[in-house]
Short mmCIF file of C-alpha atoms and ligand atoms in Angstrom, two decimals:
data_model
loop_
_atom_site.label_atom_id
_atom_site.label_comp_id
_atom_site.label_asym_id
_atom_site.label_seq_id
_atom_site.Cartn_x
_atom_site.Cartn_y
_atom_site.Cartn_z
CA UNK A 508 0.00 0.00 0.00
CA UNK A 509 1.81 3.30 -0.68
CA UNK A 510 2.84 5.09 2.03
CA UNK A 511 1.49 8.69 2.28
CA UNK A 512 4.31 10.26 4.57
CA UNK A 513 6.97 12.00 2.81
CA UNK A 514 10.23 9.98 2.02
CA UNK A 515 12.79 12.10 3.58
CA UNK A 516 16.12 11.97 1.46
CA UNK A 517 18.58 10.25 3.01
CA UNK A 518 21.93 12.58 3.06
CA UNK A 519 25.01 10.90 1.63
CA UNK A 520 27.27 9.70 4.97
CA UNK A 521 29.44 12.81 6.41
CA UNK A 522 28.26 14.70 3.62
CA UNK A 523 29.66 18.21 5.56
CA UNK A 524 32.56 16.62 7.48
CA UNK A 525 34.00 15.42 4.47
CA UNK A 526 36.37 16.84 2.50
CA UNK A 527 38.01 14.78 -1.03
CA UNK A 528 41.56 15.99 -1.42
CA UNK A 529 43.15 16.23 -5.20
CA UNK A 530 46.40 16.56 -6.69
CA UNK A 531 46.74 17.16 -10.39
CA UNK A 532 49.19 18.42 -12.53
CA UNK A 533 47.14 16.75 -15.66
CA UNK A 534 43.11 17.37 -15.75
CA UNK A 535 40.41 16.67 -13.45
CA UNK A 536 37.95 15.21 -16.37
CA UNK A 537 38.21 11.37 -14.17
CA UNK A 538 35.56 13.88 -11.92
CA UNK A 539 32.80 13.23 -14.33
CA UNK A 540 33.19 8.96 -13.79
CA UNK A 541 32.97 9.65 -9.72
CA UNK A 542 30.45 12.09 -10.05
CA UNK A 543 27.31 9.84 -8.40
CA UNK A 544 29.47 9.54 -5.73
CA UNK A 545 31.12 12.58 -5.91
CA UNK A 546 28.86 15.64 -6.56
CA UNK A 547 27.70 15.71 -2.87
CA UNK A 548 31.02 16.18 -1.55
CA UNK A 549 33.86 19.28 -0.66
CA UNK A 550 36.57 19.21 -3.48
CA UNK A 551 39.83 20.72 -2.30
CA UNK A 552 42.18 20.69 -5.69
CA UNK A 553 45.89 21.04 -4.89
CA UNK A 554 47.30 21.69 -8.52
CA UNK A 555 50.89 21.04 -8.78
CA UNK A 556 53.18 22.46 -11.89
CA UNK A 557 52.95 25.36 -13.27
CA UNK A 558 50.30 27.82 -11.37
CA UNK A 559 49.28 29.92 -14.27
CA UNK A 560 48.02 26.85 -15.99
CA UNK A 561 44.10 27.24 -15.72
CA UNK A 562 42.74 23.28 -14.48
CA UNK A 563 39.19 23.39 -15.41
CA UNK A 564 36.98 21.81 -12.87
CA UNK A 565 34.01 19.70 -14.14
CA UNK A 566 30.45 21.67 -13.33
CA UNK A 567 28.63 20.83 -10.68
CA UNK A 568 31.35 20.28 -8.60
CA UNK A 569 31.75 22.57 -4.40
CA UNK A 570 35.30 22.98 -4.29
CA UNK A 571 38.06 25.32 -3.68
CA UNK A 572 41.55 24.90 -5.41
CA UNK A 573 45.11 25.77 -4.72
CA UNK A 574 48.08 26.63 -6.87
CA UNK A 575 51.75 27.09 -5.85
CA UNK A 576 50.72 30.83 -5.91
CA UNK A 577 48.31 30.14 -3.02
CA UNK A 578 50.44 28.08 -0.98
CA UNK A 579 53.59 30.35 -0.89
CA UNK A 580 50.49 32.55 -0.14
CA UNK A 581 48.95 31.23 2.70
CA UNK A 582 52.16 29.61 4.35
CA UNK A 583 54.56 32.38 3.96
CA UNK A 584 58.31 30.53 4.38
CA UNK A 585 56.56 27.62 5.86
CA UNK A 586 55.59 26.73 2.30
CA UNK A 587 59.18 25.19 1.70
CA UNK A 588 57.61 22.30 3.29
CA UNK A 589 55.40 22.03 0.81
CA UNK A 590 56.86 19.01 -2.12
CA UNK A 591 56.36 20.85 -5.49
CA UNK A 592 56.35 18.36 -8.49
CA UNK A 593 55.64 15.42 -6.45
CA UNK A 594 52.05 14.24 -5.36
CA UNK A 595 53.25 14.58 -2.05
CA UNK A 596 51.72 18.43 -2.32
CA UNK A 597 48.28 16.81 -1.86
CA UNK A 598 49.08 17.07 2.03
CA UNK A 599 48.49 20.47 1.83
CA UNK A 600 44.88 19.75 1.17
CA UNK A 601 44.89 17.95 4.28
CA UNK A 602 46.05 21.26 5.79
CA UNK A 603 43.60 23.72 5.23
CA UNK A 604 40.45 21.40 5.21
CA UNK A 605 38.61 21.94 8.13
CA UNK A 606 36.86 18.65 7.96
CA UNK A 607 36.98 15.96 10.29
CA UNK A 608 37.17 13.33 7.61
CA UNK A 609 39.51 13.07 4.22
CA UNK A 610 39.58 11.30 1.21
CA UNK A 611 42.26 11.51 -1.13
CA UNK A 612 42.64 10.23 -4.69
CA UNK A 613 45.01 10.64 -7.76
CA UNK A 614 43.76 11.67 -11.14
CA UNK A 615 44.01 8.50 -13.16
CA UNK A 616 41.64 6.75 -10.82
CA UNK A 617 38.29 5.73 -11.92
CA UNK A 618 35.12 3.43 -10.46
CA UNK A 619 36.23 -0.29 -10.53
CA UNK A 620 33.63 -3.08 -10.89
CA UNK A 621 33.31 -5.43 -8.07
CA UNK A 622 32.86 -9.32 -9.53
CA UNK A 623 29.42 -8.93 -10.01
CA UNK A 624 29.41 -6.38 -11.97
CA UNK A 625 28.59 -3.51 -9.68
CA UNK A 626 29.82 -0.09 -9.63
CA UNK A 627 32.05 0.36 -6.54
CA UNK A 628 30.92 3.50 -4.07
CA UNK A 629 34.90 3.54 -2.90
CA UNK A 630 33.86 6.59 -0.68
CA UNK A 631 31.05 4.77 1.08
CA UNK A 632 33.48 1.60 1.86
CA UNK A 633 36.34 4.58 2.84
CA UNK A 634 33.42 6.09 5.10
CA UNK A 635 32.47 2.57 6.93
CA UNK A 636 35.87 1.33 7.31
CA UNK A 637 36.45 5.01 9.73
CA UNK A 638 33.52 4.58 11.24
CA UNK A 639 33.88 1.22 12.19
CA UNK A 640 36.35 -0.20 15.19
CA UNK A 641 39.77 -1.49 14.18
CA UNK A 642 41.29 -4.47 15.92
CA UNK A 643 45.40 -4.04 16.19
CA UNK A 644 45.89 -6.33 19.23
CA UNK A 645 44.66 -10.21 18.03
CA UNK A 646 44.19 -10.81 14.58
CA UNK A 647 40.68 -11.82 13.51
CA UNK A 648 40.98 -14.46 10.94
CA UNK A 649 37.39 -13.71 9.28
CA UNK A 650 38.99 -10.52 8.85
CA UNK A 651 36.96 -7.45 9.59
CA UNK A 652 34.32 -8.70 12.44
CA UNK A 653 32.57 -5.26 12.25
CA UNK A 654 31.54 -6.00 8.48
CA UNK A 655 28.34 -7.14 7.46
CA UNK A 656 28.09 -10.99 7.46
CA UNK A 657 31.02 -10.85 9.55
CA UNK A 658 31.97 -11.39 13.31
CA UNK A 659 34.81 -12.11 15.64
CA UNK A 660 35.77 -16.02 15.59
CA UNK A 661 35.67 -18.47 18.34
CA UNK A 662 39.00 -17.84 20.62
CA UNK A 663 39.14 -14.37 20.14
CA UNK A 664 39.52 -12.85 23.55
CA UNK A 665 35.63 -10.95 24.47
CA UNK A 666 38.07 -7.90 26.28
CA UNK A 667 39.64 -6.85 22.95
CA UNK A 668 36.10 -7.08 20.96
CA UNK A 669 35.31 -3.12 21.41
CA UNK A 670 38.50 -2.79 19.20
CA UNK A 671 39.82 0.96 18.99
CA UNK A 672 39.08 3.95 16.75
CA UNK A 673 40.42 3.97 12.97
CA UNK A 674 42.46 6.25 11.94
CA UNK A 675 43.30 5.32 8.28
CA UNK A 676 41.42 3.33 5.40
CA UNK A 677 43.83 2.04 2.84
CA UNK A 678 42.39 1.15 -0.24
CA UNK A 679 43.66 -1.18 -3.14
CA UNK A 680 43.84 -0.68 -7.01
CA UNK A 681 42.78 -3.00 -9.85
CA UNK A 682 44.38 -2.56 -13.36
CA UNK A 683 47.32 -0.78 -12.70
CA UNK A 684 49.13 -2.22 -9.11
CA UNK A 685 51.01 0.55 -6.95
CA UNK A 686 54.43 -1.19 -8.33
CA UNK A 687 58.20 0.18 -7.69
CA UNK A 688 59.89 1.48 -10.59
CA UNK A 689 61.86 -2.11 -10.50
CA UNK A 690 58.91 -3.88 -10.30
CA UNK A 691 57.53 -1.93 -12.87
CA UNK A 692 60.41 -2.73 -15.91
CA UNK A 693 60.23 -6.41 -15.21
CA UNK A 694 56.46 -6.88 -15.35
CA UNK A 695 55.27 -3.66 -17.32
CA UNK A 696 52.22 -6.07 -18.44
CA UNK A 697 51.23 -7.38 -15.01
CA UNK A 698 47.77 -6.17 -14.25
CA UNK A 699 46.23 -6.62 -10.82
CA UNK A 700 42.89 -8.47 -11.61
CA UNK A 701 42.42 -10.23 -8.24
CA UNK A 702 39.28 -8.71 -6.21
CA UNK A 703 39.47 -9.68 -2.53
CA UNK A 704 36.76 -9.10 -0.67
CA UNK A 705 38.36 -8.41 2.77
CA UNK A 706 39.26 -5.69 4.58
CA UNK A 707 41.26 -6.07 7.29
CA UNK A 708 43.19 -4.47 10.53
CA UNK A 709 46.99 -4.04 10.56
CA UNK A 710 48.62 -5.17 13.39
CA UNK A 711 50.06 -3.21 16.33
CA UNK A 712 54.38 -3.12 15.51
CA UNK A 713 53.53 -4.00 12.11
CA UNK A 714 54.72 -1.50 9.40
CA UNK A 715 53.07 -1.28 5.66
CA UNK A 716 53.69 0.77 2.32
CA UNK A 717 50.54 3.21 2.79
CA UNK A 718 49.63 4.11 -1.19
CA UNK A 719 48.09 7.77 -1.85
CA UNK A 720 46.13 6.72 -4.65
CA UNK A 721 42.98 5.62 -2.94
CA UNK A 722 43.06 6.56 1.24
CA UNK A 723 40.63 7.78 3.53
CA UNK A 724 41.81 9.15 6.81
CA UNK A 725 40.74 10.86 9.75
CA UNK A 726 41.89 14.13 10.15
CA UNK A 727 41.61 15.17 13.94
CA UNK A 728 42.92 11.28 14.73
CA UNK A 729 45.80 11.93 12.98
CA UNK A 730 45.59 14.51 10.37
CA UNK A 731 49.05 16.22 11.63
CA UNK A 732 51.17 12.78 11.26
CA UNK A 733 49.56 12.82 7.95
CA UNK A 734 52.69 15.01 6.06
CA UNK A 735 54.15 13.55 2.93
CA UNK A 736 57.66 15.32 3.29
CA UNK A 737 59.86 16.53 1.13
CA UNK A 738 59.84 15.04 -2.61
CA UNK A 739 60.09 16.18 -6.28
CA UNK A 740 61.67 19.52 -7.13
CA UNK A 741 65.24 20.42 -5.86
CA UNK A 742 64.71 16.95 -3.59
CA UNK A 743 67.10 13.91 -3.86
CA UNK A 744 63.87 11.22 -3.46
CA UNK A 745 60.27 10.90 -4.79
CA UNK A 746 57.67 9.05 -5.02
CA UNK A 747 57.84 8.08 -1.36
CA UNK A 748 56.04 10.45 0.02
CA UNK A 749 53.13 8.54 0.95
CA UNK A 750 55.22 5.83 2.21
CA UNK A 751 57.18 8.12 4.64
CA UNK A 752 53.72 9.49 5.73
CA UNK A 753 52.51 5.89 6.44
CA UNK A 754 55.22 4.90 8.55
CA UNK A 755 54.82 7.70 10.63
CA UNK A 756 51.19 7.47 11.17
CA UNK A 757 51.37 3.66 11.64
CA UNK A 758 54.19 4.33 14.79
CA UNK A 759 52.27 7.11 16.29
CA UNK A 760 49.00 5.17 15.21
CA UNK A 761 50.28 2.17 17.22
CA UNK A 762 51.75 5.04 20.01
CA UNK A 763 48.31 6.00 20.78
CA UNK A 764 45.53 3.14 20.33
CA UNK A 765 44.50 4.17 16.84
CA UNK A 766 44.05 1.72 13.88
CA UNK A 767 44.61 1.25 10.59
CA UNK A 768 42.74 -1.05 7.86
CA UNK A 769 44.24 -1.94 4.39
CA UNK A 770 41.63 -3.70 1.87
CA UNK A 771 38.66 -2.55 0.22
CA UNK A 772 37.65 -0.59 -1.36
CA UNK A 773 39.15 -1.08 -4.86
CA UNK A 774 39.57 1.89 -7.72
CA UNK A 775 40.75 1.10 -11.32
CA UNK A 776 43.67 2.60 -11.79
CA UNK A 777 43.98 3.45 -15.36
CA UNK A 778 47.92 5.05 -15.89
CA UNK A 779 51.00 3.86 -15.36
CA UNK A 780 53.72 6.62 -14.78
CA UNK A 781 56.73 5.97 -16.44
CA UNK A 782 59.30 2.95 -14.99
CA UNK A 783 62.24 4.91 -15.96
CA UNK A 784 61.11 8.19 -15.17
CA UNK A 785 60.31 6.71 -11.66
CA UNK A 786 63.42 4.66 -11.04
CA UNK A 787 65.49 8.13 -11.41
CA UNK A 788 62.80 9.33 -8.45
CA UNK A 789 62.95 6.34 -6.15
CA UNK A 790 66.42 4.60 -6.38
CA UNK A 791 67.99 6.66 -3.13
CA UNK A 792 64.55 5.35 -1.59
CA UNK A 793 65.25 1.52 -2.71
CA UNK A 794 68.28 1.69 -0.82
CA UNK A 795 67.20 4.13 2.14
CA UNK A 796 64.39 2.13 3.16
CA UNK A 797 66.56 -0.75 4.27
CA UNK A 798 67.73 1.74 7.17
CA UNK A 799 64.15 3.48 7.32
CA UNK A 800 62.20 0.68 7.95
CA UNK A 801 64.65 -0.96 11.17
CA UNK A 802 64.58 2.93 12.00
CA UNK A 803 60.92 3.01 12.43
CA UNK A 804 60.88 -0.63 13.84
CA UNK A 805 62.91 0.77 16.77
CA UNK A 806 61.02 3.69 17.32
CA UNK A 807 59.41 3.97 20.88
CA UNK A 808 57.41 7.10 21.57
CA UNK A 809 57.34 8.40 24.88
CA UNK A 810 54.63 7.56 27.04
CA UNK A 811 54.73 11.69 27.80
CA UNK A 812 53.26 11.99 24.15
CA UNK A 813 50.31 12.02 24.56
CA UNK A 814 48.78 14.23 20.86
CA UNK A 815 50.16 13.52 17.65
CA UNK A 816 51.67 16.66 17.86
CA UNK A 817 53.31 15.64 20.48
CA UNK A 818 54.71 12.43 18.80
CA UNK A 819 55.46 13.68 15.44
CA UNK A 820 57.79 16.54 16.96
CA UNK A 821 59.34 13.77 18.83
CA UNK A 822 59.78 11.38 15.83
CA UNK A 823 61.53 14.79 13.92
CA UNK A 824 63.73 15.06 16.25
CA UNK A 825 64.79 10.94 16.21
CA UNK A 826 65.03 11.57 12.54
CA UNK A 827 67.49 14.47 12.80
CA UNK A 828 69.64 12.18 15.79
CA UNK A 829 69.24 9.00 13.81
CA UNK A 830 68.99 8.89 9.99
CA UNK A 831 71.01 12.06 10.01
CA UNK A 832 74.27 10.22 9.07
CA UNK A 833 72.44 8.58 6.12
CA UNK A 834 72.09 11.67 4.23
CA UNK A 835 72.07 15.80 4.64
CA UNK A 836 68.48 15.09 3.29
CA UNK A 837 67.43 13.78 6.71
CA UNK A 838 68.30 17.21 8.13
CA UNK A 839 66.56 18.96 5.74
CA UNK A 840 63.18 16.69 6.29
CA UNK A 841 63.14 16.81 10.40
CA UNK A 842 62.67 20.25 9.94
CA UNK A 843 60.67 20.42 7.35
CA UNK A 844 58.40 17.89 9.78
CA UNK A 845 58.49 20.62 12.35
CA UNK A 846 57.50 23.41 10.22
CA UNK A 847 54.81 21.10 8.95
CA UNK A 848 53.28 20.53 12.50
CA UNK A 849 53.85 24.84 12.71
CA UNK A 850 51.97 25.16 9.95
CA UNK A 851 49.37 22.56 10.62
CA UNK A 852 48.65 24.59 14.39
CA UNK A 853 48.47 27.89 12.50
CA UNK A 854 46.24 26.71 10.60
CA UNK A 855 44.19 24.65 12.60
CA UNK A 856 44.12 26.23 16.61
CA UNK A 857 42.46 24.43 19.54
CA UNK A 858 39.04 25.08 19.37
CA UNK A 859 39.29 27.30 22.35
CA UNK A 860 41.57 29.73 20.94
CA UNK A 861 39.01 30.13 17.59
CA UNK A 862 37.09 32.27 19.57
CA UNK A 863 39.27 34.82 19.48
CA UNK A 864 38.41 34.63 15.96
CA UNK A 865 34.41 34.61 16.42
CA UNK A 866 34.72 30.60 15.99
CA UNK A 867 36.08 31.33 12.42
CA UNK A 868 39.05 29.65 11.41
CA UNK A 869 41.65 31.92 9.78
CA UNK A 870 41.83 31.24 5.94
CA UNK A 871 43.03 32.56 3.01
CA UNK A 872 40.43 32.87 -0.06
CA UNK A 873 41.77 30.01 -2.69
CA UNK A 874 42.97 30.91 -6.05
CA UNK A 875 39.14 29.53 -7.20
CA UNK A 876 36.37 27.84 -6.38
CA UNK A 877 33.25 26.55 -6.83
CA UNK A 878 30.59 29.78 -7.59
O1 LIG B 1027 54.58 16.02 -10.13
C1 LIG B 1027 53.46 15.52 -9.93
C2 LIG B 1027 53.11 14.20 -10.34
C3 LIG B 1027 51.85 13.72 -10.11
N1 LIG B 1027 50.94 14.48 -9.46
C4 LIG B 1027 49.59 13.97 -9.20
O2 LIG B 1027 49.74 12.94 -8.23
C5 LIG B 1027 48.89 11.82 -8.54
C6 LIG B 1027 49.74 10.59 -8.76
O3 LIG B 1027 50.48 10.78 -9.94
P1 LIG B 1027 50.71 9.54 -10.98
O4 LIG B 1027 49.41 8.89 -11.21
O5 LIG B 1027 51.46 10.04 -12.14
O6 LIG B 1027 51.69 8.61 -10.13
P2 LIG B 1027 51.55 7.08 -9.79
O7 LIG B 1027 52.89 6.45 -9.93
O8 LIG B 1027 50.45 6.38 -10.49
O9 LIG B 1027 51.10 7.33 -8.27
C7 LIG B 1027 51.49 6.51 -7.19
O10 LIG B 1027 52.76 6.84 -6.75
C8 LIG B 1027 52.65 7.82 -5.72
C9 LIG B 1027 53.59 8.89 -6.05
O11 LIG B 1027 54.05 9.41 -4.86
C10 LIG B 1027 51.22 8.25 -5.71
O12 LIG B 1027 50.73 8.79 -4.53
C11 LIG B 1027 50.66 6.93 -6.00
O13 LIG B 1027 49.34 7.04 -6.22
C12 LIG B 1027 48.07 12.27 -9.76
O14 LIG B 1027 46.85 12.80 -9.29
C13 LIG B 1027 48.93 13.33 -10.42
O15 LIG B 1027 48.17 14.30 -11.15
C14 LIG B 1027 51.25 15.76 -9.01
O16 LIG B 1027 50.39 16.45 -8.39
N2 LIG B 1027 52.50 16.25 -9.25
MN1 LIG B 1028 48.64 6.91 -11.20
#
C-alpha cells in the first residue's frame, strides 16, 4: 500500500565533514566517472606544476583549489615544506580542510567493478571502514568482524572485541598495481585483476607501504602525522612520500591506540607513470628504506606523548639524531616535519583559541572555487 508520509532523502554519509583531497598536474575530467558519488562532496584541488596553468573543474562540482601561488600565499616561508612536483603536495589539502574526515585520490583513478558487476561507491566503503572499530591487538581471521556478514571467531579474547578507533582506510587498485619502478620494468604487463573481498586491521608493531592513490583518513585522529615530506623539485627522493607518511602514522598510530585497515575498497587505476622516469625518483629510496624501515621498527614514543603533535615533533627530532648520518636530506626533512606541524597549528588552533576569531578559522580565499 503506498505510504502517504513523505520519504525524507537520506543525506550521503558525512556529507559536511568530508572533505576529497586532489592533486593534479594533468586534468580533473576522471571527476565526471565519480560524479554519483562525488557531486555531494567538498573538493579541495591542490594543482601542482605550473600555477598559471588554468585546471578546469568539471560543473557541478563545491570545491576550492590551490596553486603554488596560493600556498607560498597562505604559508609564507613555511611553504618550503610544501613538495612541489611530487604528489606529495596533496598534504596540503589535508592542511587547510577543516573537515573531520579526508579522502584523497590521484587523477588516473576511476570506479572499478566489483565481480558482479557492480559499480564500486569507494567513498562509502572509505566512510564505513572510519567509522567502524579497528582491531590491532589479536588478529581476527574472518577478517573485519565489524563488516556485514562478519563477526569475531571463536577464541578471540571478548576484552579486545570493542576494538579501537580507525584512523586510516587504505584502499587497493585494480588494473594498474602501486608497483616500484623495478617492479615496474620487469612486469610492465602485469595487471592486478584479483578482487578480494576483505578488509582487514593491521597489526600493532607492524609496518606497511601506505599508497596515496585511494586513502581515507581521519583528520583530527591523525591529520598532523599525515605530512608527505619533502619530494620532487630540488629533492634527492620521490615518489615516497606517501610511504614516509605511512610509517609515521602507523608508529604514532600504534603510540596511541589508533588503527589502521588496508583492503577494500578497490579503484581502477587506469595510468601507469613511467618505470624509468620513476626509477630516477625512487632509487635513493630503494636503498634508504633498508635503514628506514629498522629505523621506524625501533622507534618507541614516549609515554609523555600524549597528541600527535606531540609524537610527530618527537619522531623529527629521532630523525634528525638518527637517519642524520644517512644523508644531509634527513636534516633537511626533520625540519621540514616541524614546520609542517607549525603550519598545521596555524592553521588549525584548539578550538578554544578560535574564539578569538568569532569561531572562524583563519583562511586565506583560494585561487578559485566553486561559484
Ligand atoms: O609532479 C606531480 C606528479 C603527479 N601528481 C599527481 O599525483 C597523482 C599521482 O600521480 P601519478 O598517477 O602520475 O603517479 P603514480 O605512480 O600512479 O602514483 C602513485 O605513486 C605515488 C607517487 O608518490 C602516488 O601517490 C601513488 O598514487 C596524480 O593525481 C597526479 O596528477 C602531481 O600532483 N604532481
Ligand atoms: Mn597513477
Amino acid at each position: 500500500m503506498a505510504s502517504s508520509k513523505p520519504v525524507t532523502p537520506v543525506s550521503p554519509p558525512l556529507k559536511d565533514d568530508l572533505d576529497i583531497v586532489i592533486p593534479t598536474i594533468r586534468n580533473l575530467d576522471f571527476l565526471e566517472m565519480w560524479r554519483p558519488f562525488f557531486q555531494p562532496y567538498h573538493l579541495i584541488i591542490v594543482q601542482d606544476g605550473d600555477p598559471t596553468r588554468t585546471i578546469r573543474v568539471p560543473e557541478g562540482f563545491d570545491y576550492e583549489l590551490y596553486n603554488r601561488n596560493d600556498v607560498n600565499k597562505l604559508l609564507g616561508p613555511k611553504a618550503s615544506c610544501i613538495s612541489f612536483k611530487d604528489s606529495a603536495c596533496r598534504c596540503f589539502g589535508f592542511l587547510v580542510s577543516k573537515k573531520k574526515y579526508i579522502f584523497t585520490i590521484d587523477d588516473d583513478c576511476f570506479v572499478a567493478k566489483d565481480p558482479t558487476g557492480n559499480e564500486i561507491n569507494a567513498l562509502a566503503q572509505h566512510i564505513s571502514n572510519l567509522l567502524t572499530p579497528s582491531t590491532p591487538y589479536f588478529f581476527n581471521t574472518l577478517y573485519d568482524p565489524f563488516r556485514e556478514g562478519a563477526d569475531f571467531v571463536r577464541g578471540y579474547p571478548f576484552s579486545f572485541r570493542e576494538g579501537v578507533p580507525t584512523a586510516i582506510s587504505h584502499g587497493l587498485w585494480l588494473n594498474i598495481p602501486d608497483y616500484d619502478a623495478p617492479t615496474q620494468l620487469v612486469k610492465p604487463l602485469e595487471r592486478n585483476t584479483r578482487y578480494v573481498d576483505a578488509v582487514m586491521t593491521i597489526p600493532k608493531g607492524t609496518l606497511f607501504p601506505m599508497c596515496g592513490m585511494n586513502l581515507g583518513f581521519d583528520r583530527e585522529l591523525i591529520g598532523p602525522a599525515m605530512y608527505f615530506g619533502l619530494m620532487g623539485d630540488g629533492q634527492p627522493i620521490g615518489r615516497y612520500d606517501d610511504m614516509w607518511a605511512g610509517w609515521c602514522a602507523k608508529v604514532i598510530c600504534d603510540h596511541l591506540g589508533l588503527g589502521v585497515k588496508t583492503g577494500l575498497p578497490y579503484l581502477w587505476h587506469s595510468k601507469a607513470s613511467n618505470p624509468f622516469v620513476n626509477l630516477k625518483k625512487e632509487y635513493k629510496g630503494i636503498y634508504w628504506q633498508e635503514q628506514l624501515i629498522p629505523f621506524f621498527q625501533s622507534v618507541a614514543l614516549p609515554k609523555e606523548c600524549t597528541t600527535v603533535q606531540e609524537c610527530y615533533l618527537n619522531l623529527a627530532k629521532l630523525v634528525k639524531e638518527k637517519l642524520g648520518d644517512i644523508d644531509p636530506y634527513f636534516h633537511k626533512l626533520s625540519e621540514a616535519m616541524v614546520m609542517w606541524i607549525e603550519a598545521w597549528d596555524d592553521l588549525n588552533p584548539p578550538k578554544e583559541a578560535q574564539a578569538s576569531t568569532n569561531g572562524k578559522p583563519v583562511k586565506e580565499e583560494p585561487s578559485s572555487k566553486s561559484k
